[in-house]
Coordinates of C-alpha atoms and ligand atoms in Angstrom, one line a residue:
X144 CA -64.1 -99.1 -94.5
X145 CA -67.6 -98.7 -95.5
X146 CA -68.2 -101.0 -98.6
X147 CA -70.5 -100.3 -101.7
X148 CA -71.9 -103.3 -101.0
X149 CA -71.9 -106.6 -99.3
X150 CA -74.4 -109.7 -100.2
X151 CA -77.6 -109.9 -98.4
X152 CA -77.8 -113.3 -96.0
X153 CA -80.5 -113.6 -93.7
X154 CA -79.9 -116.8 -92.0
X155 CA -81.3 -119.9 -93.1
X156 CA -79.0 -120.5 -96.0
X157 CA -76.8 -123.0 -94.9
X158 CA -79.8 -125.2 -93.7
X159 CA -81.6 -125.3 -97.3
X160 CA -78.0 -126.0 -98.6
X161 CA -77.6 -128.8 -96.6
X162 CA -81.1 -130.1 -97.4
X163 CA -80.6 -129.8 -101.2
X164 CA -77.3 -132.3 -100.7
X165 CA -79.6 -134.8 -98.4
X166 CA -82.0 -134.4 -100.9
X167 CA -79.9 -136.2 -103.1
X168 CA -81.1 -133.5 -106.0
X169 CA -78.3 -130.8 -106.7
X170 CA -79.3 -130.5 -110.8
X171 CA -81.4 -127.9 -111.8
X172 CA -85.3 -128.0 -111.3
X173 CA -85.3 -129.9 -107.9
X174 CA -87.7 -128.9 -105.0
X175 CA -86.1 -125.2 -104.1
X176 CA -85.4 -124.4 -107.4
X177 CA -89.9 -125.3 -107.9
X178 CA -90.4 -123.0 -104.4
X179 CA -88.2 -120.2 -105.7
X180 CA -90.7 -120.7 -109.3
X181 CA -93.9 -120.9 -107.4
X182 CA -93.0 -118.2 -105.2
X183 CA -91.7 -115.8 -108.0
X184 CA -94.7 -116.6 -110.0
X185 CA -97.0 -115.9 -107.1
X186 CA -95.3 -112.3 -106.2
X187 CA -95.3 -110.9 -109.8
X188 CA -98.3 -112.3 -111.4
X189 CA -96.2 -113.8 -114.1
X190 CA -97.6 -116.8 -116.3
X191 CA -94.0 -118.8 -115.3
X192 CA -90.4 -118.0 -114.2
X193 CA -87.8 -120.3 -114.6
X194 CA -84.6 -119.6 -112.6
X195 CA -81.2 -119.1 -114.9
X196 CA -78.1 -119.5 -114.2
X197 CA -77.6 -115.8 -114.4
X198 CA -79.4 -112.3 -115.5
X199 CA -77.0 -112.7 -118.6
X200 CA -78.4 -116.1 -119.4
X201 CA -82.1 -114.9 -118.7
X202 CA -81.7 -112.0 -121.4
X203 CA -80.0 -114.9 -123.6
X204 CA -83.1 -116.7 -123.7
X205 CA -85.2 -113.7 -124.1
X206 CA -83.3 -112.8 -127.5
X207 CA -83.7 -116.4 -128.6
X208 CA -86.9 -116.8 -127.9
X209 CA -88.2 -113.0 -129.4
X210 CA -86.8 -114.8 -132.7
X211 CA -84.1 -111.6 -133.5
X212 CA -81.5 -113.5 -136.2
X213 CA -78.2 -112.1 -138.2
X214 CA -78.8 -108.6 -138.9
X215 CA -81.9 -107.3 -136.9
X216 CA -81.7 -104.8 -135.3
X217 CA -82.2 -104.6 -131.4
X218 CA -83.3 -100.8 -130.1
X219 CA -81.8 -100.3 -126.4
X220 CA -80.3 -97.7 -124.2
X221 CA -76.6 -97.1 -124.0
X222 CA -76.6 -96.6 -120.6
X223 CA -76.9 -100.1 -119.1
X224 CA -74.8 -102.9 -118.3
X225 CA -73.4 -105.0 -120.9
X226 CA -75.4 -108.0 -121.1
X227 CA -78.4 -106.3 -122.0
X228 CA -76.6 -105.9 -125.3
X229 CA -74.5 -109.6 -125.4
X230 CA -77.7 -111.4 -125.6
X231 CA -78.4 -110.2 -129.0
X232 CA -74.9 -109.7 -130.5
X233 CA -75.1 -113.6 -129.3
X234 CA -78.0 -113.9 -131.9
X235 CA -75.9 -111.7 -134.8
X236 CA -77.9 -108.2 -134.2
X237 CA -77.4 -105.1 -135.0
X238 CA -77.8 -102.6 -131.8
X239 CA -79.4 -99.4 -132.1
X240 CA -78.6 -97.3 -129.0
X241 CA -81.7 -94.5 -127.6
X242 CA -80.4 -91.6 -125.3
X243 CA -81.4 -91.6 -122.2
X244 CA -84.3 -89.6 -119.9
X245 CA -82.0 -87.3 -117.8
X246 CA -85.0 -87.8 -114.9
X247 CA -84.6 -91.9 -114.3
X248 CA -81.7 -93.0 -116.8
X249 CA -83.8 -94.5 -118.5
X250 CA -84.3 -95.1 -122.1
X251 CA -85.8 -91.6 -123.8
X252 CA -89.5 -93.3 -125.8
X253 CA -89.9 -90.3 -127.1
X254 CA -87.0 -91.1 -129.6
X255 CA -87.5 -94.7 -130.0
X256 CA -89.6 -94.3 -132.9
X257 CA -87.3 -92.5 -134.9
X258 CA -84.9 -95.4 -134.1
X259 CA -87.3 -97.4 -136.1
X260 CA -86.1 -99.4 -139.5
X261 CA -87.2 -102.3 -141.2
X262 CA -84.7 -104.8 -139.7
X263 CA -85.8 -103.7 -136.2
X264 CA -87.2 -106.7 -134.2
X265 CA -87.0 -106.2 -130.4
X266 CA -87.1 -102.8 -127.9
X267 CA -85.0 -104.1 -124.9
X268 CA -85.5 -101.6 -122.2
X269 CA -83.6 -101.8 -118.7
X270 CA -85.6 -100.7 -115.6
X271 CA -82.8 -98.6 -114.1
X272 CA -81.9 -98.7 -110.3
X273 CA -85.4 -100.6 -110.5
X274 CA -87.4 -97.8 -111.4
X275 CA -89.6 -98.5 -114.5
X276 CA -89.3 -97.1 -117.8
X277 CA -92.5 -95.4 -119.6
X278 CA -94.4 -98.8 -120.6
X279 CA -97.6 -97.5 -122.1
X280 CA -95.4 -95.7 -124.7
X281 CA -93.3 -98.6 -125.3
X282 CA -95.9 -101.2 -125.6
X283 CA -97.8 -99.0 -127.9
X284 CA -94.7 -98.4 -129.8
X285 CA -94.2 -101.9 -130.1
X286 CA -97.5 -102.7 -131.1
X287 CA -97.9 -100.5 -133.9
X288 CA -94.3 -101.3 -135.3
X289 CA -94.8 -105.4 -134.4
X290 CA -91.6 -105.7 -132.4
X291 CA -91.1 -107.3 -129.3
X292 CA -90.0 -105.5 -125.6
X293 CA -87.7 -107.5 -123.7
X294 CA -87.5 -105.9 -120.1
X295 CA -83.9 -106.3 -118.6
X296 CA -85.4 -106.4 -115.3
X297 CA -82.0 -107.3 -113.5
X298 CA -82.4 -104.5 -111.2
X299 CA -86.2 -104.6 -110.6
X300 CA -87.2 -107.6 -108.9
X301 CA -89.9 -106.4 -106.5
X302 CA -91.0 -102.9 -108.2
X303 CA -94.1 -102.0 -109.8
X304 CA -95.4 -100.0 -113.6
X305 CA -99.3 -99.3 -112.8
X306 CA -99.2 -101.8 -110.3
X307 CA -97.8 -104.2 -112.8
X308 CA -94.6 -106.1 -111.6
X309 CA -91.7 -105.6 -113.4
X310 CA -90.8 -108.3 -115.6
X311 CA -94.4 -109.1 -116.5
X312 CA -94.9 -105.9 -118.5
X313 CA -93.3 -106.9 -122.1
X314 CA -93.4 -110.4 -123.9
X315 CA -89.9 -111.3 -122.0
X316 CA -88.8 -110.4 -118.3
X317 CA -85.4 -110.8 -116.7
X318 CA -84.1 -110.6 -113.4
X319 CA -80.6 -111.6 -111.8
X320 CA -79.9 -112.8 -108.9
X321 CA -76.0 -111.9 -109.0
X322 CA -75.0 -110.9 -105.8
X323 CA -75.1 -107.2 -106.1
X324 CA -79.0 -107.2 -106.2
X325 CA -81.2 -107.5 -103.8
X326 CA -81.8 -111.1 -103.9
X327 CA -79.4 -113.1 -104.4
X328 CA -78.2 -116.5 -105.0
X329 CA -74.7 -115.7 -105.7
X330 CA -74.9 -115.7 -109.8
X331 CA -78.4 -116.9 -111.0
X332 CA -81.1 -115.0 -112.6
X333 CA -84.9 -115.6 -114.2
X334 CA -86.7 -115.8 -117.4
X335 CA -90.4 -114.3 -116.7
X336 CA -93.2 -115.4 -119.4
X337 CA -96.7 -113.2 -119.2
X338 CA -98.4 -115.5 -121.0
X339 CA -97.9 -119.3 -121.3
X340 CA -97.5 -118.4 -125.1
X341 CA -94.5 -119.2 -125.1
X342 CA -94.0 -121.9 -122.4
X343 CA -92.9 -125.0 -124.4
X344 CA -90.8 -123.2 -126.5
X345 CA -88.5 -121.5 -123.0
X346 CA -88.5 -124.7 -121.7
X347 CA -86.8 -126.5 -124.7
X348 CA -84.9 -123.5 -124.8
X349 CA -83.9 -123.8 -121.3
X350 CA -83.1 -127.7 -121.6
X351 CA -80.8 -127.8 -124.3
X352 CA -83.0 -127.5 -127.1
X353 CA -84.8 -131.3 -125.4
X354 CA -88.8 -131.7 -124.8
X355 CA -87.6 -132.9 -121.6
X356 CA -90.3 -130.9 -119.2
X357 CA -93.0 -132.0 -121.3
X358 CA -91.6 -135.8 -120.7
X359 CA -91.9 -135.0 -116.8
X360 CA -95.4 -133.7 -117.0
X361 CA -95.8 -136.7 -118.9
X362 CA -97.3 -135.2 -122.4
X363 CA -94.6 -137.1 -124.6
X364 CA -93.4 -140.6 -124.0
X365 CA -89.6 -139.5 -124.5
X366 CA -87.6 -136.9 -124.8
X367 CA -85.8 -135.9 -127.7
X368 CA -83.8 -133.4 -129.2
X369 CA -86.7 -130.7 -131.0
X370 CA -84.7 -127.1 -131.1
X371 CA -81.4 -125.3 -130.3
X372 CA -80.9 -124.4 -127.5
X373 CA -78.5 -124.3 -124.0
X374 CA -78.1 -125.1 -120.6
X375 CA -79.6 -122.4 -118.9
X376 CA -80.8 -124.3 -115.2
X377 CA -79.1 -123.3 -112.1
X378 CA -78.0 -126.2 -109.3
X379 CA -80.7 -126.9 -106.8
X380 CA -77.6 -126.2 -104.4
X381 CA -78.1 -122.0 -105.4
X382 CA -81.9 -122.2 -105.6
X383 CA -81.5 -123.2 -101.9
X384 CA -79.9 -119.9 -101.4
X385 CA -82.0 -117.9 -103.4
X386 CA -85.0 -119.5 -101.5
X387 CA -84.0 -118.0 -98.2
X388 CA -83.9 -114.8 -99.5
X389 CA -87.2 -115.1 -100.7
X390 CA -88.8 -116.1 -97.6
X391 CA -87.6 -112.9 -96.0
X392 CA -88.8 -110.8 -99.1
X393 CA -90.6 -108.0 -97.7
X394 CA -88.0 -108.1 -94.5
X395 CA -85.3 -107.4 -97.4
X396 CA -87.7 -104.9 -99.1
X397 CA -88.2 -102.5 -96.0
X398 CA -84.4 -102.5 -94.6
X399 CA -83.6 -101.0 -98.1
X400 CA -86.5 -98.7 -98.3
X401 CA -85.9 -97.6 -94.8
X402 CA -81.9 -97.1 -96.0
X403 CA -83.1 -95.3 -99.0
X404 CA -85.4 -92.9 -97.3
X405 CA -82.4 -91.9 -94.8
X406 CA -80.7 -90.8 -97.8
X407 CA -83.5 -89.2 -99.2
X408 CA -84.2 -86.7 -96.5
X409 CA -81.2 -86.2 -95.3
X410 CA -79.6 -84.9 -98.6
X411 CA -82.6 -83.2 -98.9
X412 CA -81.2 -79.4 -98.2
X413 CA -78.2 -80.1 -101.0
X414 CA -80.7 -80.8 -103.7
X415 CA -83.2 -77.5 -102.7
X416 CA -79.7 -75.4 -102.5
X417 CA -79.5 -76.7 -106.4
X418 CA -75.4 -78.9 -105.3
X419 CA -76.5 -81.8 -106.4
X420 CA -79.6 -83.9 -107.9
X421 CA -81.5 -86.8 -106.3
X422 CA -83.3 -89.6 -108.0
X423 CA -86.8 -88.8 -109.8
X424 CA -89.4 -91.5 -109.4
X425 CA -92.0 -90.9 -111.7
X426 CA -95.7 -91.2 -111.3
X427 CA -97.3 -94.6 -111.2
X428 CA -93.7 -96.1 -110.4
X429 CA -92.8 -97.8 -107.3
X430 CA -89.3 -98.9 -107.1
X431 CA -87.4 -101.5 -104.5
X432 CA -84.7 -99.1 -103.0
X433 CA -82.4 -101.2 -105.4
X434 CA -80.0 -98.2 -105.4
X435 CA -79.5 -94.4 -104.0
X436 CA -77.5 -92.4 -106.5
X437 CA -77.1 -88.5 -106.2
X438 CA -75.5 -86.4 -109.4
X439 CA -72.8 -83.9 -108.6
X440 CA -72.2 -81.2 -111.0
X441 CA -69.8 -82.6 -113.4
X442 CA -67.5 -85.5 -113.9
X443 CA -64.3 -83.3 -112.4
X444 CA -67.3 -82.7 -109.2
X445 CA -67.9 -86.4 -109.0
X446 CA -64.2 -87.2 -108.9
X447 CA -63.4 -85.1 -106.5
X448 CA -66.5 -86.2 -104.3
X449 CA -65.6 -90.0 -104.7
X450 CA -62.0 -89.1 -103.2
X451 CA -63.4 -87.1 -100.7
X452 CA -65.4 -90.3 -99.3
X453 CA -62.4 -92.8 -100.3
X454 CA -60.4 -90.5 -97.6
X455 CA -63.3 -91.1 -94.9
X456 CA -63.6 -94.3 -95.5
X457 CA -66.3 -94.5 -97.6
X458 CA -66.6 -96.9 -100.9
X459 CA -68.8 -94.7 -103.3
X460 CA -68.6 -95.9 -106.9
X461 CA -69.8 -94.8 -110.4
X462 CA -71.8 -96.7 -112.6
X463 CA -71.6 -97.5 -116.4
X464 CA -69.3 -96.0 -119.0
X465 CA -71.9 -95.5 -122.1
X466 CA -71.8 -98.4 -124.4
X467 CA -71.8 -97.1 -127.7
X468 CA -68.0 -95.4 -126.8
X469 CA -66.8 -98.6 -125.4
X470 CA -64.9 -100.6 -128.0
X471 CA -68.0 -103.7 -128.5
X472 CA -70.5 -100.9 -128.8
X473 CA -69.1 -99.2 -132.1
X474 CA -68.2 -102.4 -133.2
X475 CA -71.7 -104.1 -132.9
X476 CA -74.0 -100.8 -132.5
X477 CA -74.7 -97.4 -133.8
X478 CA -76.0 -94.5 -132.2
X479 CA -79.5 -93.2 -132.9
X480 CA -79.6 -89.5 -132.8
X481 CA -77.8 -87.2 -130.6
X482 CA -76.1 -88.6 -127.3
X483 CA -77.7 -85.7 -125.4
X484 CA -77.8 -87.3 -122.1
X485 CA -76.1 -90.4 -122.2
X486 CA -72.8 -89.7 -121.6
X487 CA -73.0 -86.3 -119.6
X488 CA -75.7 -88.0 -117.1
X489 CA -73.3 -91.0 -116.7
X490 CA -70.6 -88.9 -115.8
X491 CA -72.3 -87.7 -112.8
X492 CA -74.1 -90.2 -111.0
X493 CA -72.5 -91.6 -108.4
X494 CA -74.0 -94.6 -105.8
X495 CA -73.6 -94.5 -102.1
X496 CA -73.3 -97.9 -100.3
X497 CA -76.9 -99.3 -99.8
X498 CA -77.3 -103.0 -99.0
X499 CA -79.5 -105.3 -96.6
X500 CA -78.8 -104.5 -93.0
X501 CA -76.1 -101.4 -93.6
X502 CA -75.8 -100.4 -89.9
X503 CA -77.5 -96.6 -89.4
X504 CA -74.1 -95.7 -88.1
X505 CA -72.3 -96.3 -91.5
X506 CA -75.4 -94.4 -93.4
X507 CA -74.7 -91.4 -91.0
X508 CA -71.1 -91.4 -91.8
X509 CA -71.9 -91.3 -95.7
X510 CA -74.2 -89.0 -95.2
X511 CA -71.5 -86.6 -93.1
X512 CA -69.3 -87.3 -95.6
X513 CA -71.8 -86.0 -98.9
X514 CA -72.2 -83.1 -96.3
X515 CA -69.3 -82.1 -95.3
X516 CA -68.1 -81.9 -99.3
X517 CA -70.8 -79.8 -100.1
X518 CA -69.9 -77.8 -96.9
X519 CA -66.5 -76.7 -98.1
Ligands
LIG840 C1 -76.8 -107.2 -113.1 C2 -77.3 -106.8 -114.4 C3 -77.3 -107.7 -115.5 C4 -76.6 -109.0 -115.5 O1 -77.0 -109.9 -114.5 P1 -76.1 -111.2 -114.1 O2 -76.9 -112.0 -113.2 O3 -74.9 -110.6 -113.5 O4 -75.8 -111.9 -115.4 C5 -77.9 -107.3 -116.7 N1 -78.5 -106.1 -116.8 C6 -78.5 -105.2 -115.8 C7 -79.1 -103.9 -116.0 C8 -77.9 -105.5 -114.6 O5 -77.9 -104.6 -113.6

């Protein structure tokens, strides 16, 4: 069996694992998780990163700290996984689901505006299958209409808006580290800050609502109790993990590109014979081979397709079902304009198996197998 996907490890895990224990520091904020912070802040620019227990808990923060309260309203697509959205139900908002751009998935700005009221506070966007949304629009949306863009960056660690790393782009950025990315530290995440604006303010946030990292820097003589907040620090024990992905980065990077690219030409002749679409990466944007997704003709297409590779051994698997039809959604959102894309888009996209070190053998096969459907 081929598998969707398997966790990347590139070697040196067990070793920083067993250093964090002989360290004698396996709470959060010991010496990997530090590395893994200098090393984040280094390769995206970003004012500070603090590692999370999760992408969830990252987004979380992100809601807390863009201020959004009981009935705000939060503007964000409906396709996208459901965390983007349980960060700010957590806080009491309101969500206002955009449609989608058929191109990238991604949120439509052209009909954010219109999604506009008086109780919106915050534009979370989600950088699908790591390719960026259209910032410049959204930040001068934003701008004009003083609300806040919180970047669900999950997918994006390692791609580029302009040159500008994901996650730096808005006032809040969030990666995970769950192990169906492309770094991983098994579940785990980050909070990235662009400015140091709000610095003090995420770390009391991030230390159950305590002053306790201005204590260690040694800017108040104790630490006391100052705000709500959680615990949102991983163990030292996962930054360990995370920090040998890290080190092999660009090693990561170029495997999945390389995977990616296979796909790409390959499949080539199906999407110039008009059987099936490929993934658009627009100007300006350069993505991290987080995914490869084609689109078959319709959801009966798709079905069909995914059985067709099931019976070859092949684990192919949709993404999401669109939130504002799922049972949460119309509880806690409403739908802004017409679902034009949403929901006929999502039904289909389908992923083929793209992970760290897929052997070329098992890319040929899904590739036969995409083939030989098409070649019925
Ligand atoms: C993976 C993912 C998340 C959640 O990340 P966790 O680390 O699993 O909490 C949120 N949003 C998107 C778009 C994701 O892909």
């Amino acid at each position: 069996m081929i598998d969707f996907n398997v966790p990347p490890i590139t070697g040196k895990e067990s070793a920083y694992i067993a250093q964090a224990f002989a360290n004698k520091k396996i709470c959060g904020d010991g010496p990997f998780t530090k590395k893994c912070h200098r090393f984040l802040q280094e390769k995206t620019g970003a004012a500070a990163v603090y590692l999370t227990t999760s992408g969830t808990s990252a987004l979380e923060m992100a809601a807390i700290l863009s201020g959004i309260g009981p009935g705000d309203e939060v503007i964000l697509p409906s396709y996208t996984f459901c965390s983007t959205a349980d960060a700010f139900v957590a806080r009491g908002a309101r969500l206002v689901f955009v449609d989608i751009r058929p191109d990238t998935m991604n949120i439509d700005e052209t009909k954010i505006e219109a999604a506009i009221t008086d109780r919106t506070k915050v534009i979370a966007v989600v950088h699908y299958a790591g390719v960026a949304c259209e910032m410049d629009t959204i930040l001068d949306i934003a701008r004009r209409h003083g609300l806040k863009v919180v970047e669900d960056a999950a997918q994006a660690v390692g791609s580029y808006y302009k040159g500008k790393a994901l996650g730096t782009v808005g006032d809040f950025g969030c990666f995970s580290f769950h192990e169906t990315k492309n770094y991983s530290m098994g579940e785990g995440g980050a909070l990235l800050l662009p400015t140091l604006e709000k610095r003090d303010e995420a770390e009391i946030c991030r230390e159950k609502g305590t002053d306790r990292s201005r204590f260690f820097r040694g800017q108040v003589d104790k630490y006391t109790w100052v705000d709500y907040g959680s615990s949102y620090l991983p163990s030292d024990i996962n930054a360990a993990y995370l920090l040998a992905q890290l080190e092999m980065f660009d090693e990561i990077f170029e495997d999945r590109m390389r995977t990616w690219h296979t796909y790409d030409e390959a499949l080539k002749p199906l999407r110039e014979a008009g059987l099936i679409e490929t993934q658009v990466i627009p100007e300006g944007c350069t993505h991290n081979a987080h995914m490869y997704y084609i689109k078959a003709r319709d959801l009966a297409e798709r079905t069909a397709l995914i059985q067709h590779l099931k019976d070859r051994g092949i684990l192919a698997v949709f993404h999401y079902i669109p939130l504002h039809s799922s049972p949460a959604g119309l509880k806690f959102g409403r739908f802004s304009g017409e679902d034009v894309y949403t929901t006929r888009e999502s039904d289909r996209l389908l992923r083929l198996p793209l992970y760290y070190r897929i052997a070329p053998e098992d890319t040929a096969r899904v590739i036969e197998g995409v083939l030989s459907f098409y070649s019925r």
